[in-house]
């Protein structure tokens, strides 16, 4: 019997309408074309309409980001999900309010501190194969300590600001190493 592969659409930091007015239509096109089995939103959704739009393509799993405190406070801060025997952990990455404020001050002084976010994610999810997070607005897709570290970047408000928006796809198959792909929206 052949293994079944699950394809997940992954996005974060949509920031609608606080940074951009609508979801880039390429997001839905890419997820439909990939025939995703589910969609993961790693926070900073901002308004529920975004999750409704995504839900027209596939079931959506989302976590709360620092910008989701008004309309989407009911979202969990972190979740663990299993697909095809592969367990993944997802959190936005901002941590508690006090941690978020300390990070903001450090970022103002020292610039983006990617390493501190990675350390926090590894500590938050010690027993998963894949870690999905947002908050940085910078895509990443690499192995660290035997885990796939995956940040899809931001669909409409990337860092640096002149960079194109991005989304991601995760390919999970039982007994195989998880694979990630970052797609530029253009």
PDB file of C-alpha atoms in Angstrom:
ATOM      1  CA  UNK A   1       0.000   0.000   0.000  1.00  0.00           C
ATOM      2  CA  UNK A   2       1.444   3.366  -1.060  1.00  0.00           C
ATOM      3  CA  UNK A   3       1.900   6.152   1.446  1.00  0.00           C
ATOM      4  CA  UNK A   4      -0.418   9.099   1.110  1.00  0.00           C
ATOM      5  CA  UNK A   5       1.103  12.564   0.899  1.00  0.00           C
ATOM      6  CA  UNK A   6      -0.622  15.480   2.589  1.00  0.00           C
ATOM      7  CA  UNK A   7      -0.045  18.954   1.192  1.00  0.00           C
ATOM      8  CA  UNK A   8      -0.567  21.893   3.525  1.00  0.00           C
ATOM      9  CA  UNK A   9      -0.892  25.518   2.490  1.00  0.00           C
ATOM     10  CA  UNK A  10       0.906  27.762   4.964  1.00  0.00           C
ATOM     11  CA  UNK A  11       0.685  31.511   5.454  1.00  0.00           C
ATOM     12  CA  UNK A  12       1.172  34.092   8.176  1.00  0.00           C
ATOM     13  CA  UNK A  13       1.074  37.798   8.799  1.00  0.00           C
ATOM     14  CA  UNK A  14      -1.751  38.622   6.392  1.00  0.00           C
ATOM     15  CA  UNK A  15      -2.492  41.814   8.386  1.00  0.00           C
ATOM     16  CA  UNK A  16      -5.861  42.532   6.777  1.00  0.00           C
ATOM     17  CA  UNK A  17      -6.982  45.346   6.995  1.00  0.00           C
ATOM     18  CA  UNK A  18      -4.388  46.867   9.346  1.00  0.00           C
ATOM     19  CA  UNK A  19      -1.517  46.737   6.792  1.00  0.00           C
ATOM     20  CA  UNK A  20      -3.132  45.672   3.488  1.00  0.00           C
ATOM     21  CA  UNK A  21      -6.759  45.799   2.336  1.00  0.00           C
ATOM     22  CA  UNK A  22      -7.249  42.254   1.060  1.00  0.00           C
ATOM     23  CA  UNK A  23      -5.682  38.846   0.660  1.00  0.00           C
ATOM     24  CA  UNK A  24      -3.492  38.603  -2.424  1.00  0.00           C
ATOM     25  CA  UNK A  25      -5.608  36.548  -4.894  1.00  0.00           C
ATOM     26  CA  UNK A  26      -2.528  34.480  -5.788  1.00  0.00           C
ATOM     27  CA  UNK A  27      -2.704  32.889  -2.316  1.00  0.00           C
ATOM     28  CA  UNK A  28      -5.987  31.138  -3.061  1.00  0.00           C
ATOM     29  CA  UNK A  29      -4.842  30.265  -6.607  1.00  0.00           C
ATOM     30  CA  UNK A  30      -1.657  28.633  -5.319  1.00  0.00           C
ATOM     31  CA  UNK A  31      -3.469  26.661  -2.632  1.00  0.00           C
ATOM     32  CA  UNK A  32      -6.161  25.493  -5.078  1.00  0.00           C
ATOM     33  CA  UNK A  33      -3.594  24.500  -7.700  1.00  0.00           C
ATOM     34  CA  UNK A  34      -1.618  22.549  -5.081  1.00  0.00           C
ATOM     35  CA  UNK A  35      -4.851  20.863  -3.958  1.00  0.00           C
ATOM     36  CA  UNK A  36      -3.954  21.482  -0.331  1.00  0.00           C
ATOM     37  CA  UNK A  37      -5.557  19.187   2.234  1.00  0.00           C
ATOM     38  CA  UNK A  38      -5.535  21.881   4.920  1.00  0.00           C
ATOM     39  CA  UNK A  39      -4.333  25.441   5.455  1.00  0.00           C
ATOM     40  CA  UNK A  40      -2.214  26.646   8.369  1.00  0.00           C
ATOM     41  CA  UNK A  41      -2.266  30.332   9.324  1.00  0.00           C
ATOM     42  CA  UNK A  42       0.556  31.181  11.732  1.00  0.00           C
ATOM     43  CA  UNK A  43      -1.045  34.317  13.154  1.00  0.00           C
ATOM     44  CA  UNK A  44      -1.636  38.014  12.583  1.00  0.00           C
ATOM     45  CA  UNK A  45      -4.757  37.196  10.620  1.00  0.00           C
ATOM     46  CA  UNK A  46      -6.316  40.423  11.975  1.00  0.00           C
ATOM     47  CA  UNK A  47      -9.966  39.800  10.945  1.00  0.00           C
ATOM     48  CA  UNK A  48     -12.076  36.610  10.683  1.00  0.00           C
ATOM     49  CA  UNK A  49     -12.951  37.236   7.011  1.00  0.00           C
ATOM     50  CA  UNK A  50      -9.467  36.022   6.038  1.00  0.00           C
ATOM     51  CA  UNK A  51     -10.065  32.630   7.653  1.00  0.00           C
ATOM     52  CA  UNK A  52     -13.468  32.433   5.931  1.00  0.00           C
ATOM     53  CA  UNK A  53     -11.847  33.054   2.520  1.00  0.00           C
ATOM     54  CA  UNK A  54      -9.196  30.418   3.153  1.00  0.00           C
ATOM     55  CA  UNK A  55     -11.838  28.000   4.410  1.00  0.00           C
ATOM     56  CA  UNK A  56     -13.414  27.988   0.952  1.00  0.00           C
ATOM     57  CA  UNK A  57     -10.302  26.150  -0.266  1.00  0.00           C
ATOM     58  CA  UNK A  58      -9.578  23.725   2.611  1.00  0.00           C
ATOM     59  CA  UNK A  59     -10.022  23.340   6.380  1.00  0.00           C
ATOM     60  CA  UNK A  60      -8.077  26.030   8.255  1.00  0.00           C
ATOM     61  CA  UNK A  61      -6.013  25.745  11.448  1.00  0.00           C
ATOM     62  CA  UNK A  62      -4.892  29.096  12.864  1.00  0.00           C
ATOM     63  CA  UNK A  63      -3.097  30.493  15.880  1.00  0.00           C
ATOM     64  CA  UNK A  64      -3.314  33.895  17.493  1.00  0.00           C
ATOM     65  CA  UNK A  65      -0.745  36.523  16.604  1.00  0.00           C
ATOM     66  CA  UNK A  66       0.004  39.770  18.399  1.00  0.00           C
ATOM     67  CA  UNK A  67      -2.418  41.606  16.038  1.00  0.00           C
ATOM     68  CA  UNK A  68      -5.270  39.163  16.698  1.00  0.00           C
ATOM     69  CA  UNK A  69      -6.142  40.365  20.192  1.00  0.00           C
ATOM     70  CA  UNK A  70      -9.313  42.219  19.145  1.00  0.00           C
ATOM     71  CA  UNK A  71     -11.221  40.010  16.692  1.00  0.00           C
ATOM     72  CA  UNK A  72      -9.566  36.623  17.014  1.00  0.00           C
ATOM     73  CA  UNK A  73      -8.678  36.347  20.672  1.00  0.00           C
ATOM     74  CA  UNK A  74     -10.336  32.906  20.792  1.00  0.00           C
ATOM     75  CA  UNK A  75      -7.590  31.425  18.591  1.00  0.00           C
ATOM     76  CA  UNK A  76      -5.037  29.318  20.490  1.00  0.00           C
ATOM     77  CA  UNK A  77      -1.539  30.709  21.022  1.00  0.00           C
ATOM     78  CA  UNK A  78      -0.046  27.412  19.842  1.00  0.00           C
ATOM     79  CA  UNK A  79      -1.220  24.075  18.523  1.00  0.00           C
ATOM     80  CA  UNK A  80       0.208  20.679  17.657  1.00  0.00           C
ATOM     81  CA  UNK A  81      -1.248  18.774  14.715  1.00  0.00           C
ATOM     82  CA  UNK A  82      -0.443  15.398  13.180  1.00  0.00           C
ATOM     83  CA  UNK A  83      -0.748  14.599   9.480  1.00  0.00           C
ATOM     84  CA  UNK A  84       0.430  11.292   7.987  1.00  0.00           C
ATOM     85  CA  UNK A  85       2.208  10.458  11.240  1.00  0.00           C
ATOM     86  CA  UNK A  86       4.181  13.726  11.148  1.00  0.00           C
ATOM     87  CA  UNK A  87       3.609  16.024  14.125  1.00  0.00           C
ATOM     88  CA  UNK A  88       4.000  19.745  13.699  1.00  0.00           C
ATOM     89  CA  UNK A  89       3.821  22.600  16.152  1.00  0.00           C
ATOM     90  CA  UNK A  90       2.559  26.034  15.182  1.00  0.00           C
ATOM     91  CA  UNK A  91       2.731  29.348  17.042  1.00  0.00           C
ATOM     92  CA  UNK A  92       2.983  32.924  15.867  1.00  0.00           C
ATOM     93  CA  UNK A  93       6.244  33.440  17.739  1.00  0.00           C
ATOM     94  CA  UNK A  94       5.555  36.613  19.704  1.00  0.00           C
ATOM     95  CA  UNK A  95       5.129  34.811  23.030  1.00  0.00           C
ATOM     96  CA  UNK A  96       3.587  36.615  25.969  1.00  0.00           C
ATOM     97  CA  UNK A  97       2.820  40.338  25.923  1.00  0.00           C
ATOM     98  CA  UNK A  98       5.861  41.107  28.097  1.00  0.00           C
ATOM     99  CA  UNK A  99       8.105  38.962  25.867  1.00  0.00           C
ATOM    100  CA  UNK A 100       6.706  40.741  22.807  1.00  0.00           C
ATOM    101  CA  UNK A 101       7.522  44.156  24.305  1.00  0.00           C
ATOM    102  CA  UNK A 102      11.070  43.099  25.225  1.00  0.00           C
ATOM    103  CA  UNK A 103      11.544  41.771  21.668  1.00  0.00           C
ATOM    104  CA  UNK A 104      10.288  45.065  20.233  1.00  0.00           C
ATOM    105  CA  UNK A 105      12.837  47.032  22.253  1.00  0.00           C
ATOM    106  CA  UNK A 106      15.665  44.630  21.346  1.00  0.00           C
ATOM    107  CA  UNK A 107      14.687  44.791  17.664  1.00  0.00           C
ATOM    108  CA  UNK A 108      14.748  48.599  17.747  1.00  0.00           C
ATOM    109  CA  UNK A 109      18.263  48.505  19.186  1.00  0.00           C
ATOM    110  CA  UNK A 110      19.809  45.460  17.498  1.00  0.00           C
ATOM    111  CA  UNK A 111      17.627  44.666  14.472  1.00  0.00           C
ATOM    112  CA  UNK A 112      15.687  41.453  13.869  1.00  0.00           C
ATOM    113  CA  UNK A 113      16.875  38.718  16.211  1.00  0.00           C
ATOM    114  CA  UNK A 114      15.983  35.577  14.296  1.00  0.00           C
ATOM    115  CA  UNK A 115      18.049  33.357  16.588  1.00  0.00           C
ATOM    116  CA  UNK A 116      16.018  34.290  19.665  1.00  0.00           C
ATOM    117  CA  UNK A 117      12.775  33.348  17.888  1.00  0.00           C
ATOM    118  CA  UNK A 118      14.240  30.041  16.746  1.00  0.00           C
ATOM    119  CA  UNK A 119      15.403  29.219  20.266  1.00  0.00           C
ATOM    120  CA  UNK A 120      11.944  30.035  21.617  1.00  0.00           C
ATOM    121  CA  UNK A 121      10.230  27.854  19.005  1.00  0.00           C
ATOM    122  CA  UNK A 122      12.553  24.906  19.691  1.00  0.00           C
ATOM    123  CA  UNK A 123      11.825  25.221  23.423  1.00  0.00           C
ATOM    124  CA  UNK A 124       8.073  25.517  22.820  1.00  0.00           C
ATOM    125  CA  UNK A 125       7.915  22.434  20.587  1.00  0.00           C
ATOM    126  CA  UNK A 126      10.595  19.945  21.716  1.00  0.00           C
ATOM    127  CA  UNK A 127       8.798  16.834  20.429  1.00  0.00           C
ATOM    128  CA  UNK A 128       7.652  17.728  16.911  1.00  0.00           C
ATOM    129  CA  UNK A 129       9.140  17.155  13.454  1.00  0.00           C
ATOM    130  CA  UNK A 130       8.051  20.494  11.960  1.00  0.00           C
ATOM    131  CA  UNK A 131       7.827  23.948  13.541  1.00  0.00           C
ATOM    132  CA  UNK A 132       5.647  26.517  11.768  1.00  0.00           C
ATOM    133  CA  UNK A 133       5.713  30.127  12.926  1.00  0.00           C
ATOM    134  CA  UNK A 134       5.189  33.681  11.705  1.00  0.00           C
ATOM    135  CA  UNK A 135       5.834  37.115  13.224  1.00  0.00           C
ATOM    136  CA  UNK A 136       9.166  37.791  11.492  1.00  0.00           C
ATOM    137  CA  UNK A 137       7.636  38.460   8.039  1.00  0.00           C
ATOM    138  CA  UNK A 138      10.724  36.692   6.671  1.00  0.00           C
ATOM    139  CA  UNK A 139      10.388  33.288   4.987  1.00  0.00           C
ATOM    140  CA  UNK A 140      12.573  30.441   6.197  1.00  0.00           C
ATOM    141  CA  UNK A 141      12.684  26.761   5.330  1.00  0.00           C
ATOM    142  CA  UNK A 142      15.552  24.757   6.811  1.00  0.00           C
ATOM    143  CA  UNK A 143      16.502  21.944   9.173  1.00  0.00           C
ATOM    144  CA  UNK A 144      17.663  22.736  12.694  1.00  0.00           C
ATOM    145  CA  UNK A 145      18.242  20.152  15.418  1.00  0.00           C
ATOM    146  CA  UNK A 146      16.500  17.550  13.257  1.00  0.00           C
ATOM    147  CA  UNK A 147      13.341  19.644  12.818  1.00  0.00           C
ATOM    148  CA  UNK A 148      12.007  21.413   9.745  1.00  0.00           C
ATOM    149  CA  UNK A 149      11.794  25.106  10.656  1.00  0.00           C
ATOM    150  CA  UNK A 150       9.204  26.797   8.462  1.00  0.00           C
ATOM    151  CA  UNK A 151       8.078  30.414   8.335  1.00  0.00           C
ATOM    152  CA  UNK A 152       6.058  31.270   5.208  1.00  0.00           C
ATOM    153  CA  UNK A 153       6.872  34.984   5.469  1.00  0.00           C
ATOM    154  CA  UNK A 154       4.073  37.494   4.930  1.00  0.00           C
ATOM    155  CA  UNK A 155       1.562  37.553   2.088  1.00  0.00           C
ATOM    156  CA  UNK A 156       1.328  41.321   1.850  1.00  0.00           C
ATOM    157  CA  UNK A 157       3.664  43.003   4.324  1.00  0.00           C
ATOM    158  CA  UNK A 158       7.059  41.270   3.954  1.00  0.00           C
ATOM    159  CA  UNK A 159      10.418  42.196   5.415  1.00  0.00           C
ATOM    160  CA  UNK A 160      12.278  43.930   3.935  1.00  0.00           C
ATOM    161  CA  UNK A 161       9.347  46.054   2.754  1.00  0.00           C
ATOM    162  CA  UNK A 162      10.386  45.980  -0.923  1.00  0.00           C
ATOM    163  CA  UNK A 163      10.431  42.154  -0.989  1.00  0.00           C
ATOM    164  CA  UNK A 164       7.539  40.279  -2.616  1.00  0.00           C
ATOM    165  CA  UNK A 165       4.944  38.540  -0.458  1.00  0.00           C
ATOM    166  CA  UNK A 166       5.299  34.804   0.106  1.00  0.00           C
ATOM    167  CA  UNK A 167       3.345  31.711   1.138  1.00  0.00           C
ATOM    168  CA  UNK A 168       4.433  28.147   1.725  1.00  0.00           C
ATOM    169  CA  UNK A 169       3.560  24.560   1.032  1.00  0.00           C
ATOM    170  CA  UNK A 170       4.440  21.659   3.311  1.00  0.00           C
ATOM    171  CA  UNK A 171       4.575  18.101   1.982  1.00  0.00           C
ATOM    172  CA  UNK A 172       4.112  15.418   4.624  1.00  0.00           C
ATOM    173  CA  UNK A 173       4.326  11.696   4.002  1.00  0.00           C
ATOM    174  CA  UNK A 174       4.546   8.977   6.620  1.00  0.00           C
ATOM    175  CA  UNK A 175       8.040   7.562   6.932  1.00  0.00           C
ATOM    176  CA  UNK A 176       9.634  10.374   4.903  1.00  0.00           C
ATOM    177  CA  UNK A 177      11.285  13.627   5.898  1.00  0.00           C
ATOM    178  CA  UNK A 178       8.882  16.573   5.737  1.00  0.00           C
ATOM    179  CA  UNK A 179       9.549  18.980   2.883  1.00  0.00           C
ATOM    180  CA  UNK A 180       8.746  22.677   2.630  1.00  0.00           C
ATOM    181  CA  UNK A 181       8.508  25.092  -0.267  1.00  0.00           C
ATOM    182  CA  UNK A 182       8.363  28.895  -0.194  1.00  0.00           C
ATOM    183  CA  UNK A 183       6.452  30.469  -3.085  1.00  0.00           C
ATOM    184  CA  UNK A 184       6.844  34.109  -4.098  1.00  0.00           C
ATOM    185  CA  UNK A 185       3.555  35.830  -4.841  1.00  0.00           C
ATOM    186  CA  UNK A 186       5.070  38.375  -7.236  1.00  0.00           C
TER     187      UNK A 186
END
